[in-house]
Structure formats: C-alpha cells, structure tokens
Short mmCIF file of C-alpha atoms in Angstrom, two decimals:
data_model
loop_
_atom_site.label_atom_id
_atom_site.label_comp_id
_atom_site.label_asym_id
_atom_site.label_seq_id
_atom_site.Cartn_x
_atom_site.Cartn_y
_atom_site.Cartn_z
CA MET J 30 -8.59 -29.01 -33.04
CA LEU J 31 -9.08 -30.22 -36.62
CA ARG J 32 -10.50 -26.69 -37.34
CA LEU J 33 -7.60 -24.97 -35.75
CA ILE J 34 -4.92 -27.20 -37.53
CA SER J 35 -6.95 -26.48 -40.79
CA TYR J 36 -6.78 -22.78 -40.30
CA ILE J 37 -3.03 -22.62 -39.61
CA ARG J 38 -2.46 -24.74 -42.57
CA GLY J 39 -4.87 -22.89 -44.79
CA TYR J 40 -7.88 -24.44 -46.49
CA LEU J 41 -10.17 -23.79 -49.55
CA THR J 42 -14.00 -23.90 -49.96
CA VAL J 43 -14.62 -25.25 -53.58
CA SER J 44 -17.71 -25.96 -55.60
CA VAL J 45 -17.63 -29.30 -57.60
CA SER J 46 -19.98 -29.26 -60.59
CA GLY J 47 -20.76 -32.10 -62.92
CA THR J 48 -22.80 -35.11 -63.57
CA PHE J 49 -20.73 -37.54 -61.41
CA CYS J 50 -20.27 -35.65 -58.26
CA GLU J 51 -20.52 -38.95 -56.06
CA ARG J 52 -17.80 -40.56 -58.20
CA PHE J 53 -15.64 -37.38 -57.47
CA LEU J 54 -15.97 -37.92 -53.67
CA ASN J 55 -15.21 -41.60 -54.08
CA VAL J 56 -12.08 -41.21 -56.07
CA CYS J 57 -10.87 -38.33 -53.65
CA ALA J 58 -11.47 -40.68 -50.65
CA ALA J 59 -9.66 -43.63 -52.38
CA LYS J 60 -6.74 -41.20 -53.16
CA GLY J 61 -6.49 -40.18 -49.50
CA ILE J 62 -7.75 -36.64 -50.00
CA LEU J 63 -9.79 -35.58 -47.01
CA LEU J 64 -12.76 -33.61 -47.88
CA TRP J 65 -15.17 -32.12 -45.18
CA ASN J 66 -18.31 -30.03 -44.90
CA ILE J 67 -19.76 -31.55 -48.07
CA VAL J 68 -23.00 -29.82 -48.96
CA ARG J 69 -25.12 -30.60 -51.86
CA ILE J 70 -26.22 -27.30 -53.57
CA SER J 71 -27.95 -28.70 -56.58
CA ASP J 72 -28.48 -31.76 -58.64
CA ARG J 73 -25.26 -31.21 -60.50
CA SER J 74 -22.97 -29.60 -57.90
CA LEU J 75 -21.66 -29.70 -54.40
CA ARG J 76 -19.62 -27.50 -52.10
CA CYS J 77 -16.84 -28.93 -49.88
CA CYS J 78 -13.68 -28.07 -47.98
CA LEU J 79 -10.19 -29.28 -48.61
CA SER J 80 -6.60 -28.36 -47.83
CA VAL J 81 -4.36 -26.32 -50.25
CA ALA J 82 -2.08 -29.34 -50.65
CA ALA J 83 -5.10 -31.55 -51.63
CA PHE J 84 -6.35 -29.04 -54.11
CA ARG J 85 -3.13 -29.33 -56.04
CA LYS J 86 -3.78 -33.14 -56.53
CA LEU J 87 -7.33 -32.48 -57.99
CA PRO J 88 -6.81 -31.67 -61.73
CA PRO J 89 -6.36 -35.37 -62.84
CA ILE J 90 -9.23 -36.44 -60.61
CA SER J 91 -11.57 -33.75 -62.00
CA TYR J 92 -10.47 -34.80 -65.45
CA ARG J 93 -11.16 -38.58 -64.97
CA THR J 94 -14.63 -37.86 -63.07
CA GLY J 95 -15.62 -35.14 -65.59
CA VAL J 96 -16.40 -32.54 -62.98
CA ARG J 97 -15.20 -28.71 -62.88
CA VAL J 98 -13.69 -27.45 -59.60
CA HIS J 99 -13.83 -23.80 -58.79
CA ILE J 100 -12.51 -22.03 -55.64
CA LEU J 101 -15.15 -20.23 -53.75
CA CYS J 102 -13.39 -18.92 -50.71
CA ARG J 103 -9.84 -19.11 -49.15
CA HIS J 104 -9.38 -19.44 -45.50
CA GLY J 105 -6.64 -19.89 -43.05
CA LEU J 106 -3.51 -18.16 -41.76
CA PRO J 107 -1.32 -18.30 -45.02
CA PHE J 108 -3.93 -16.36 -46.92
CA VAL J 109 -4.29 -13.74 -44.07
CA ILE J 110 -0.30 -13.42 -44.03
CA LYS J 111 -0.25 -13.18 -47.88
CA GLN J 112 -2.91 -10.23 -47.50
CA TYR J 113 -0.99 -8.54 -45.15
CA LYS J 114 2.37 -8.85 -46.87
CA LYS J 115 1.17 -6.15 -49.27
CA ARG J 116 0.34 -3.86 -46.41
CA LYS J 117 3.99 -3.23 -45.50
CA VAL J 118 3.56 -0.09 -43.34
CA LEU J 119 0.94 -1.87 -41.19
CA VAL J 120 3.28 -4.85 -40.56
CA PHE J 121 6.25 -2.31 -39.94
CA GLY J 122 4.02 -0.41 -37.49
CA ALA J 123 3.10 -3.58 -35.67
CA CYS J 124 6.75 -4.49 -35.46
CA PHE J 125 7.91 -1.14 -34.47
CA ALA J 126 5.23 -1.04 -31.74
CA MET J 127 6.38 -4.34 -30.41
CA ALA J 128 9.88 -3.17 -30.55
CA ILE J 129 9.05 -0.13 -28.46
CA PHE J 130 7.20 -2.42 -25.98
CA VAL J 131 10.08 -4.60 -25.58
CA VAL J 132 12.57 -1.72 -25.19
CA ALA J 133 10.28 0.18 -22.75
CA ASN J 134 9.82 -3.00 -20.71
CA GLN J 135 13.40 -2.97 -19.91
CA PHE J 136 13.16 0.27 -17.70
CA VAL J 137 11.30 1.11 -14.58
CA TRP J 138 8.35 3.45 -15.34
CA ASP J 139 6.52 3.49 -12.06
CA ILE J 140 7.39 2.90 -8.42
CA GLU J 141 4.90 2.19 -5.76
CA ILE J 142 5.73 2.25 -2.04
CA ARG J 143 3.61 0.08 0.08
CA GLY J 144 3.29 -0.51 3.99
CA ASN J 145 4.89 2.70 5.23
CA GLU J 146 2.84 4.72 7.82
CA THR J 147 5.34 7.01 9.54
CA VAL J 148 8.27 7.11 7.14
CA ARG J 149 7.35 9.40 4.25
CA THR J 150 7.04 8.09 0.69
CA LYS J 151 9.13 10.93 -0.70
CA ASP J 152 11.96 9.94 1.86
CA ILE J 153 12.00 6.43 0.69
CA LEU J 154 11.86 7.42 -3.11
CA GLU J 155 14.84 9.67 -2.63
CA ALA J 156 16.93 6.89 -0.83
CA LEU J 157 15.83 4.37 -3.43
CA SER J 158 17.03 6.84 -6.12
CA GLU J 159 20.40 7.11 -4.58
CA GLU J 160 20.44 3.33 -4.64
CA GLY J 161 19.90 3.22 -8.32
CA LEU J 162 16.13 2.56 -8.25
CA TYR J 163 14.34 5.64 -9.91
CA ILE J 164 11.93 6.06 -12.91
CA GLY J 165 13.96 5.34 -16.00
CA ALA J 166 16.46 3.02 -14.33
CA ARG J 167 17.31 -0.24 -16.12
CA LYS J 168 15.48 -3.12 -14.67
CA SER J 169 18.25 -5.55 -15.12
CA ARG J 170 20.73 -3.33 -13.08
CA ILE J 171 18.61 -3.54 -10.02
CA ASP J 172 19.68 -6.34 -7.77
CA GLN J 173 16.92 -6.75 -5.14
CA GLN J 174 19.08 -8.29 -2.41
CA THR J 175 21.78 -5.57 -2.55
CA LEU J 176 19.08 -2.83 -2.76
CA LYS J 177 17.36 -4.32 0.37
CA ASN J 178 20.74 -4.54 2.34
CA ARG J 179 21.90 -0.92 1.33
CA MET J 180 18.45 0.55 2.06
CA LEU J 181 18.18 -1.08 5.41
CA ILE J 182 21.49 0.37 6.47
CA LYS J 183 20.61 3.75 4.92
CA MET J 184 17.13 4.12 6.70
CA PRO J 185 17.40 2.74 10.08
CA SER J 186 13.56 3.30 10.53
CA LEU J 187 12.89 0.41 8.05
CA ALA J 188 12.98 -3.06 9.53
CA TRP J 189 12.48 -4.90 6.07
CA LEU J 190 12.22 -4.01 2.38
CA TRP J 191 11.74 -5.77 -0.88
CA ALA J 192 11.43 -4.53 -4.45
CA ASP J 193 9.18 -6.58 -6.52
CA LYS J 194 9.47 -6.11 -10.31
CA GLN J 195 6.19 -6.40 -12.01
CA GLY J 196 6.66 -5.52 -15.79
CA SER J 197 7.94 -1.90 -15.85
CA LYS J 198 6.50 -1.22 -12.45
CA VAL J 199 8.37 -1.89 -9.26
CA ILE J 200 6.37 -2.32 -6.04
CA VAL J 201 8.61 -1.63 -2.90
CA ASP J 202 7.00 -3.33 0.03
CA VAL J 203 8.45 -1.91 3.36
CA ARG J 204 7.94 -2.72 7.03
CA GLU J 205 8.72 -0.01 9.69
CA ARG J 206 10.75 -0.65 12.79
CA ILE J 207 8.69 -0.39 15.94
CA PRO J 208 10.31 2.12 18.21
CA VAL J 209 11.82 0.98 21.51
CA PRO J 210 9.76 2.42 24.38
CA ALA J 211 11.43 5.11 26.39
CA LEU J 212 12.98 4.21 29.65
CA TYR J 213 12.29 6.41 32.59
CA ASP J 214 14.58 7.13 35.69
CA ALA J 215 13.44 5.64 39.00
CA GLY J 216 12.84 9.36 40.30
CA ASP J 217 10.97 10.52 37.27
CA TYR J 218 7.34 10.97 38.32
CA CYS J 219 4.00 12.33 36.89
CA ASN J 220 0.39 12.76 37.68
CA VAL J 221 -2.61 11.94 35.67
CA VAL J 222 -4.85 15.05 34.99
CA ALA J 223 -8.03 15.62 33.16
CA LYS J 224 -7.75 17.06 29.71
CA LYS J 225 -11.56 17.83 29.63
CA ASP J 226 -14.40 18.81 31.94
CA GLY J 227 -16.68 15.84 32.78
CA VAL J 228 -18.28 13.48 35.21
CA VAL J 229 -16.01 10.40 36.12
CA HIS J 230 -17.86 7.27 35.01
CA SER J 231 -15.16 4.67 35.59
CA MET J 232 -11.42 4.37 36.35
CA ILE J 233 -8.73 1.85 35.52
CA VAL J 234 -5.68 2.94 37.70
CA LYS J 235 -2.35 0.99 36.78
CA ASN J 236 0.01 3.05 38.77
CA GLY J 237 -0.42 5.78 41.31
CA VAL J 238 -3.11 6.76 43.93
CA PRO J 239 -6.56 7.99 42.69
CA THR J 240 -7.61 11.47 43.96
CA VAL J 241 -11.02 11.30 42.60
CA LYS J 242 -13.89 8.70 42.68
CA GLU J 243 -16.68 7.60 40.24
CA GLY J 244 -19.41 10.26 40.15
CA ASP J 245 -17.09 13.17 40.75
CA THR J 246 -17.22 16.35 38.60
CA VAL J 247 -13.84 17.26 37.39
CA LEU J 248 -12.59 20.36 35.50
CA LYS J 249 -9.76 20.51 32.89
CA GLY J 250 -6.38 20.21 34.73
CA THR J 251 -7.80 18.45 37.90
CA VAL J 252 -5.29 15.86 39.15
CA LEU J 253 -7.13 12.42 38.68
CA VAL J 254 -4.31 10.09 39.83
CA THR J 255 -1.23 11.23 41.79
CA GLY J 256 2.37 10.02 41.38
CA LYS J 257 3.18 10.70 44.99
CA ILE J 258 2.52 7.64 47.08
CA PRO J 259 2.98 8.32 50.97
CA SER J 260 4.10 5.30 52.85
CA GLU J 261 2.35 4.49 56.18
CA LEU J 262 5.62 2.73 57.56
CA LYS J 263 8.37 5.25 56.23
CA PRO J 264 8.35 9.05 56.53
CA GLU J 265 9.48 9.53 52.89
CA ILE J 266 7.16 9.69 49.82
CA ARG J 267 7.55 7.26 46.98
CA TYR J 268 7.33 8.86 43.54
CA VAL J 269 5.93 6.89 40.61
CA ARG J 270 4.70 7.57 36.98
CA ALA J 271 0.92 7.54 37.44
CA GLU J 272 -0.81 5.69 34.75
CA ALA J 273 -4.71 5.43 34.48
CA GLN J 274 -7.52 5.30 32.12
CA VAL J 275 -10.40 7.61 33.32
CA PHE J 276 -13.59 7.41 31.46
CA ALA J 277 -15.80 10.33 31.96
CA ARG J 278 -19.06 11.71 30.62
CA VAL J 279 -18.13 14.81 28.62
CA TRP J 280 -20.47 17.26 27.13
CA TYR J 281 -20.07 19.15 23.86
CA GLU J 282 -22.18 21.97 22.58
CA LYS J 283 -21.74 23.64 19.28
CA THR J 284 -23.68 26.39 17.63
CA GLU J 285 -23.30 27.78 14.01
CA ARG J 286 -25.11 29.84 11.51
CA PHE J 287 -25.87 28.39 8.19
CA SER J 288 -27.16 30.21 5.11
CA ARG J 289 -30.34 29.09 3.46
CA LEU J 290 -29.13 30.01 -0.01
CA SER J 291 -26.86 27.77 -1.72
CA GLU J 292 -25.75 27.38 -5.29
CA GLU J 293 -27.23 24.43 -7.40
CA ARG J 294 -25.34 22.98 -10.17
CA THR J 295 -27.50 21.54 -13.12
CA GLU J 296 -25.88 19.65 -15.81
CA THR J 297 -26.83 20.93 -19.23
CA GLY J 298 -26.02 17.67 -21.09
CA LYS J 299 -23.06 19.09 -23.05
CA GLN J 300 -19.81 17.24 -22.43
CA LYS J 301 -16.27 17.16 -23.82
CA ARG J 302 -13.59 14.47 -23.41
CA ARG J 303 -9.94 14.89 -23.24
CA VAL J 304 -7.50 11.99 -23.28
CA HIS J 305 -3.95 12.43 -22.09
CA ILE J 306 -1.36 9.69 -22.47
CA THR J 307 1.45 9.61 -19.99
CA ALA J 308 4.55 7.62 -20.94
CA PHE J 309 8.24 7.92 -20.28
CA GLY J 310 7.46 10.61 -17.66
CA LYS J 311 5.74 12.89 -20.07
CA THR J 312 2.16 13.68 -21.02
CA PHE J 313 0.90 13.91 -24.52
CA PRO J 314 -0.77 16.13 -25.35
CA GLN J 315 0.16 18.43 -22.64
CA LYS J 316 -2.40 19.20 -19.94
CA THR J 317 -3.93 22.72 -19.96
CA LYS J 318 -5.78 24.39 -17.03
CA GLU J 319 -8.36 25.92 -19.38
CA SER J 320 -11.73 24.15 -19.11
CA PRO J 321 -13.80 23.85 -22.20
CA PHE J 322 -16.86 25.41 -20.57
CA PRO J 323 -17.13 28.44 -18.23
CA GLU J 324 -18.67 26.30 -15.46
CA CYS J 325 -18.25 22.60 -15.60
CA ASP J 326 -17.79 19.41 -13.34
CA VAL J 327 -14.67 17.34 -14.27
CA GLU J 328 -14.65 13.46 -13.83
CA THR J 329 -11.25 11.89 -14.33
CA LYS J 330 -10.41 8.24 -14.90
CA ARG J 331 -6.99 6.87 -14.81
CA HIS J 332 -6.25 3.48 -16.62
CA LYS J 333 -2.95 1.95 -16.35
CA LEU J 334 -2.12 -0.14 -19.47
CA SER J 335 -1.07 -3.63 -18.74
CA PHE J 336 0.27 -6.48 -21.14
CA PHE J 337 -0.33 -10.02 -20.07
CA GLY J 338 -0.81 -8.81 -16.43
CA LYS J 339 2.43 -6.70 -16.39
CA GLU J 340 2.30 -3.03 -16.16
CA THR J 341 3.79 -1.19 -19.22
CA GLY J 342 4.17 2.27 -17.56
CA ILE J 343 1.69 3.84 -19.94
CA VAL J 344 -1.18 5.69 -18.20
CA VAL J 345 -4.17 6.76 -20.14
CA GLU J 346 -6.09 9.59 -18.49
CA THR J 347 -9.70 10.35 -19.60
CA ALA J 348 -11.15 13.70 -18.36
CA VAL J 349 -14.81 14.18 -19.07
CA TYR J 350 -15.93 17.86 -18.71
CA ARG J 351 -19.60 18.21 -18.05
CA GLU J 352 -21.17 21.58 -18.42
CA VAL J 353 -23.18 22.89 -15.51
CA GLU J 354 -25.55 25.70 -14.87
CA VAL J 355 -25.03 27.42 -11.52
CA SER J 356 -28.21 28.79 -10.02
CA GLY J 357 -29.07 30.00 -6.42
CA LYS J 358 -31.40 27.93 -4.57
CA ARG J 359 -33.49 28.85 -1.30
CA HIS J 360 -33.73 25.81 1.17
CA THR J 361 -36.33 25.28 3.89
CA ALA J 362 -34.98 25.91 7.46
CA GLU J 363 -35.59 22.24 8.28
CA THR J 364 -33.36 21.14 5.33
CA VAL J 365 -30.64 23.66 6.44
CA ALA J 366 -30.92 22.56 10.00
CA ALA J 367 -30.58 18.63 9.15
CA GLU J 368 -27.50 19.50 7.03
CA GLY J 369 -26.06 21.77 9.75
CA VAL J 370 -26.59 19.19 12.40
CA LYS J 371 -24.67 16.56 10.31
CA ALA J 372 -21.63 19.07 9.94
CA LEU J 373 -21.64 19.87 13.63
CA LYS J 374 -21.76 16.29 14.61
CA LYS J 375 -18.81 15.62 12.27
CA GLN J 376 -16.88 18.47 13.91
CA MET J 377 -17.73 17.00 17.23
CA ASP J 378 -16.44 13.55 16.31
CA ALA J 379 -13.21 15.02 15.15
CA GLU J 380 -12.76 17.00 18.65
CA CYS J 381 -13.27 14.04 20.92
CA SER J 382 -10.88 11.00 21.12
CA PRO J 383 -11.31 8.27 18.47
CA THR J 384 -12.32 5.66 21.16
CA ALA J 385 -15.15 8.01 22.59
CA GLU J 386 -18.65 6.44 22.70
CA LEU J 387 -21.57 8.70 21.81
CA ILE J 388 -24.22 8.28 24.60
CA ALA J 389 -26.93 11.12 23.89
CA VAL J 390 -27.41 13.76 21.36
CA SER J 391 -29.90 16.66 21.05
CA ASP J 392 -30.26 19.36 18.59
CA GLY J 393 -32.35 22.49 17.72
CA PHE J 394 -32.50 25.49 15.45
CA ARG J 395 -33.84 28.94 15.21
CA GLU J 396 -34.34 31.42 12.25
CA VAL J 397 -32.24 34.37 12.75
CA ASP J 398 -33.49 36.16 9.73
CA GLU J 399 -34.88 35.15 6.41
CA GLU J 400 -31.62 33.76 5.19
CA THR J 401 -29.74 32.54 8.16
CA VAL J 402 -30.55 29.50 10.39
CA GLU J 403 -28.82 29.06 13.76
CA VAL J 404 -28.29 25.38 14.69
CA THR J 405 -27.36 24.12 17.95
CA VAL J 406 -26.05 20.37 18.78
CA ARG J 407 -25.58 19.12 22.20
CA ALA J 408 -23.84 15.80 22.66
CA GLU J 409 -22.66 13.50 25.43
CA TYR J 410 -19.75 11.19 25.01
CA LEU J 411 -18.17 8.77 27.23
CA GLU J 412 -14.36 9.09 26.68
CA ASP J 413 -11.02 8.72 28.37
CA ILE J 414 -9.98 12.07 29.64
CA ALA J 415 -6.71 11.02 31.39
CA VAL J 416 -3.39 12.54 30.35
CA GLN J 417 -0.02 12.17 31.96
CA VAL J 418 1.53 15.59 33.14
CA LYS J 419 4.81 15.96 35.07
CA MET D 21 -15.76 -72.11 -55.62
CA LYS D 22 -18.96 -71.21 -53.84
CA ASP D 23 -18.69 -74.19 -51.56
CA SER D 24 -15.09 -73.47 -50.62
CA ARG D 25 -16.25 -69.68 -49.83
CA LYS D 26 -19.19 -70.99 -47.68
CA LYS D 27 -16.94 -73.34 -45.87
CA LYS D 28 -14.33 -70.36 -45.13
CA GLU D 29 -17.22 -68.12 -43.93
CA SER D 30 -18.64 -70.74 -41.59
CA LEU D 31 -15.13 -71.49 -40.27
CA THR D 32 -14.51 -67.77 -39.65
CA GLY D 33 -18.01 -67.52 -38.03
CA LYS D 34 -16.99 -70.56 -35.78
CA LEU D 35 -13.74 -68.78 -34.80
CA ILE D 36 -15.59 -65.66 -33.95
CA GLY D 37 -17.98 -67.47 -31.87
CA ARG D 38 -15.23 -69.46 -30.08
CA PHE D 39 -12.83 -66.50 -29.33
CA ASP D 40 -15.36 -63.77 -28.97
CA ILE D 41 -13.72 -61.61 -31.67
CA PRO D 42 -15.55 -58.50 -32.86
CA GLU D 43 -17.18 -59.34 -36.11
CA ASP D 44 -16.13 -56.05 -37.81
CA VAL D 45 -12.61 -56.88 -37.31
CA ILE D 46 -12.57 -60.28 -39.06
CA LEU D 47 -15.43 -59.92 -41.51
CA ASP D 48 -15.59 -56.78 -43.52
CA VAL D 49 -18.84 -55.67 -42.35
CA PRO D 50 -19.76 -51.98 -42.00
CA ARG D 51 -19.48 -50.47 -38.38
CA ILE D 52 -22.09 -47.73 -37.83
CA THR D 53 -21.98 -45.50 -35.02
CA MET D 54 -24.84 -43.03 -34.56
CA MET D 55 -25.17 -40.09 -32.34
CA ASP D 56 -28.90 -39.39 -31.83
CA ASN D 57 -30.28 -38.96 -35.26
CA THR D 58 -27.93 -36.09 -36.01
CA GLU D 59 -24.69 -37.82 -36.98
CA ALA D 60 -23.74 -41.28 -38.29
CA ARG D 61 -20.20 -42.59 -38.79
CA ILE D 62 -19.77 -45.35 -41.28
CA GLU D 63 -16.52 -47.33 -41.32
CA ASN D 64 -15.66 -50.11 -43.65
CA TYR D 65 -17.57 -48.55 -46.59
CA GLU D 66 -16.91 -48.99 -50.26
CA THR D 67 -18.39 -45.91 -52.27
CA VAL D 68 -20.87 -43.25 -52.19
CA LEU D 69 -23.50 -44.08 -54.71
CA GLU D 70 -25.98 -41.31 -54.20
CA TYR D 71 -25.84 -38.06 -52.45
CA ASP D 72 -28.35 -35.31 -52.14
CA GLY D 73 -29.97 -33.37 -49.18
CA GLU D 74 -32.57 -35.94 -48.61
CA THR D 75 -30.82 -39.33 -49.39
CA ILE D 76 -27.35 -40.60 -48.97
CA CYS D 77 -26.80 -44.18 -50.28
CA ILE D 78 -23.43 -45.70 -49.28
CA ALA D 79 -22.31 -49.14 -50.67
CA CYS D 80 -20.50 -51.49 -48.38
CA LYS D 81 -19.18 -54.89 -49.24
CA LYS D 82 -22.33 -56.90 -48.87
CA LYS D 83 -25.13 -54.35 -48.27
CA CYS D 84 -26.18 -50.86 -49.38
CA ILE D 85 -26.94 -48.45 -46.58
CA THR D 86 -29.49 -45.61 -47.29
CA PHE D 87 -29.86 -42.63 -44.90
CA CYS D 88 -33.16 -40.80 -45.32
CA GLY D 89 -33.74 -37.43 -43.70
CA LYS D 90 -33.60 -33.78 -44.19
CA GLY D 91 -30.57 -31.48 -44.68
CA LEU D 92 -28.22 -34.31 -45.01
CA THR D 93 -24.51 -33.49 -45.58
CA ILE D 94 -21.29 -35.48 -45.64
CA ALA D 95 -19.10 -33.91 -42.83
CA VAL D 96 -16.04 -35.84 -43.55
CA ILE D 97 -15.08 -38.43 -46.14
CA THR D 98 -11.88 -40.48 -45.99
CA ASP D 99 -10.91 -43.70 -47.64
CA ASP D 100 -12.14 -45.90 -44.76
CA GLU D 101 -14.72 -43.66 -43.09
CA VAL D 102 -17.63 -41.37 -44.02
CA THR D 103 -19.59 -39.28 -41.48
CA VAL D 104 -23.12 -38.21 -42.23
CA GLN D 105 -24.66 -35.23 -40.57
CA GLY D 106 -28.33 -33.83 -40.61
CA ASN D 107 -31.65 -34.83 -39.45
CA ILE D 108 -31.71 -38.57 -40.10
CA CYS D 109 -35.26 -40.08 -40.19
CA ALA D 110 -34.55 -43.66 -41.46
CA VAL D 111 -31.67 -46.00 -42.10
CA GLN D 112 -32.39 -48.75 -44.75
CA PHE D 113 -30.31 -51.70 -45.48
CA GLY D 114 -30.68 -53.16 -48.94
#
C-alpha cells in the first residue's frame, strides 16, 4: 500500500555521501522526513528513497550534517506524466482512441438471436429492424419493454422476447410459441401402415385394431393397425384415427464403388497471415478471393474485441494460408474398404429414423479392377415403421 | 537529585506492578519486535550511532542496541521507529 501511494505521489532514489551519514539519518528522522530502503553503499555513502516534498526540505539538513545529496533515479506517476507531456501526439492518439470507443459504444454493432428453432433468424432480424433495432442504431433509443411488446404483436410465432444490451452487442433471447395440436372431426379416420419392409418385433397400439402380429413380415404400405372398428353389438362400423408404434427389424443394404486413388495434401511449411478488422459494418483491408499460394489450406480465427467484458463490435479476423503440395496416392484395398464402410454406415444412419437401434452389421468388399473397390454393407435396425395414412 | 530520581523510578515500578501497565508505555524503554531473524522494528529509539552492512548500532534512552549480521539495511526510519532488515545474527545490549 505504501509502495502504491509512493508511486502515485512520486518518489526519488538519492545517494547521500559524506562523513556523517548516520547523523543525516537522525536529523531527517527528527525533522519528520520519512526515508526508506536505506542501503549502505560504502563507508562514506548510502542510498535511500524519499518523497519529492521531503527532498525539498533537504538542503539545510545536508548543509548542517556536511553531506551531499544526489538524485539517482526518479520514480512514480508524476514523472511518467511529465515524460508523456512532451509526446503530445501519443497523448492525443490515446484520447482520440478513447473518444472513438466512447462514441462507438453508443451504437449497436452486433445483434445475436438466441433460442429460435423454427422461426428464421432473418425474419426476426427484419422485424427487429422495423422496430428500430438494427446494426448502427443508437442504444439509448432502444426501449426493451416497448420492443418486446411490439415484437410479440408483430410475430405471433414468438411467445417471449427480450433484448439484452451487452456493450455494443445486443443479445435477443426468444422463446417460440408451441403450436396448438390440430383438432380432428369425429368422423375423420385413418390407418397405420408400414413405411418400410420388415419383420414386426413389437407393437404399442394406442387406438385402432391391429391387423398384424409380432413376427409377421410386412411390406411397405401394409396396413398395420386399422381405424375401422367393427362392433359386435351394432351393425355399423366405428371409425377412429388409428395410432400405434410398430417396431420392426428392418434390413438395409448398400453397395458403392470407391477409388483407390486419392489426393494427398502435404504442407510445405510456407505460410502467410492476413489480418482483417471488421468495424462499423466494414472490413479493413478489403477481403480478396485471391489466395497467396496456388494450392493452400486456410485456417480462419475470429476474435471479438471486448472491453471490460463488454463487446466493442470490432472483430479481428486472422486467416493463415498454409501452402500445400497435392500429390496422388494409391491406398490398399483394405484401407479404402474401411473408409467406404464408414461412409455407407453414415448414409444408412441418415436414412433410418433417429430413434432406430442398430442390431447387427456386416460388410464385405471386392476389387473390381486395379483402381476400384466395391464395398457392400448390410445392417439390421430395430425401428418404428408406423405411419398414419388416410 | 539522584535519590529523588531513584525514588520516582521505584514509585513508577510499583505502579506498573500494581496496575499491570506495559512498561514501554510508562518508562521510555525500547520496544523491539522481531520477525524471524530477517526484520527487527525498534520503537522508542534515540539515534542511529553506526550503520554499515554488518553492524547497525541504535542508541536508546538507557542502552545501546547493536544488530550484527549480513546485508543489514534500514528499511524505514521515522522519528519514533526504525526498521532493520537483513540476515540478523546477533543482538547485543550495551
């Protein structure tokens, strides 16, 4: 603490030389002059620190005690300020930067929409723009409560919205309205049919009469649960909307040919860096599509500048271009087959329903010619094949 | 004169004994606070008699305190307190 106060007020390191250095210390202490970090340098001299105000009181003391006092070093804020007073352009630049920051902080430079799944971000941004929240808008003119009320009237698909100002960035948090389930007429009926070929494994029938049982083989389009319920007591048929979950074992088979030749990219070690600064909606220097090397890989990093945790709206984008050499490489059939199996498995996962469970998988490959490998993957899934059809 | 001073001191001693008052408050004896053997704070001192890197001699009202050691420095000196820092090996009272 003492150090901090001394730094703010400014202090000096002085050398005291003379025969009676101890006497000098005693007289200073008696006069109430605070000395610290007193180090003996030689028999006739010592070094100590004292405040600027105390230094002004020294001449009579040094005269009385017969010592000579020399300033060795000046420390502290007053001396730093004095040093920078001469460098007017630097001070002006710092003030100018601060002024730009303060002015820029009054505007919105970035809008982030969070929480939307079905409503498009573009639509929300357009609506916000019409209500006065756009990039470049003044922050003080945005009233969050009014914006919320107007936006909820404008976009019925939103149940809640709040714009949170964080520095020059506005984070708009939205919650979408859950749609009301459709109402069906009493006479409206439908069946549940199979959407894929398979063997029925288990059934959960919520409404309707099942027409197949566990272990039956069904083809695509086969009625699994009917919505027509005949009554034993009355002659007329009751129509309902059949609803069921029918889990069946479904087989998938995929065959595809893969080339054994592939291009390999090897880094040469040469790299170039380009830095772009995006501020006020513009990029400096302007981006060019030309790459510095004929063949290269690009790695881009975006860094949003923030000041005391608040975003400034300035984005620094660093692109590192690494030169590569492209060469053809011939892989073994096994390697190509392993890669092929992975690719085909991915395709199958995309085709079956997300809740499907993989039961078994088998694969094989054959070499068609010297450059091509044919890979076959067979997989068995347990998945819900029920779909409602009128 | 000597007798009256002796009487006064004995009276003060009696008072201290009776009321449990710290001695350094009533009598002007030096109060030394040491932190390990690296720092010593001396209150109620009079003057610094001798000062170099190996010996610091401080005069108090009745006694002279000498700090012996290596790399001794006076960290702070004010009118009623002096702080000695360094590797203190011995403290002598003379």
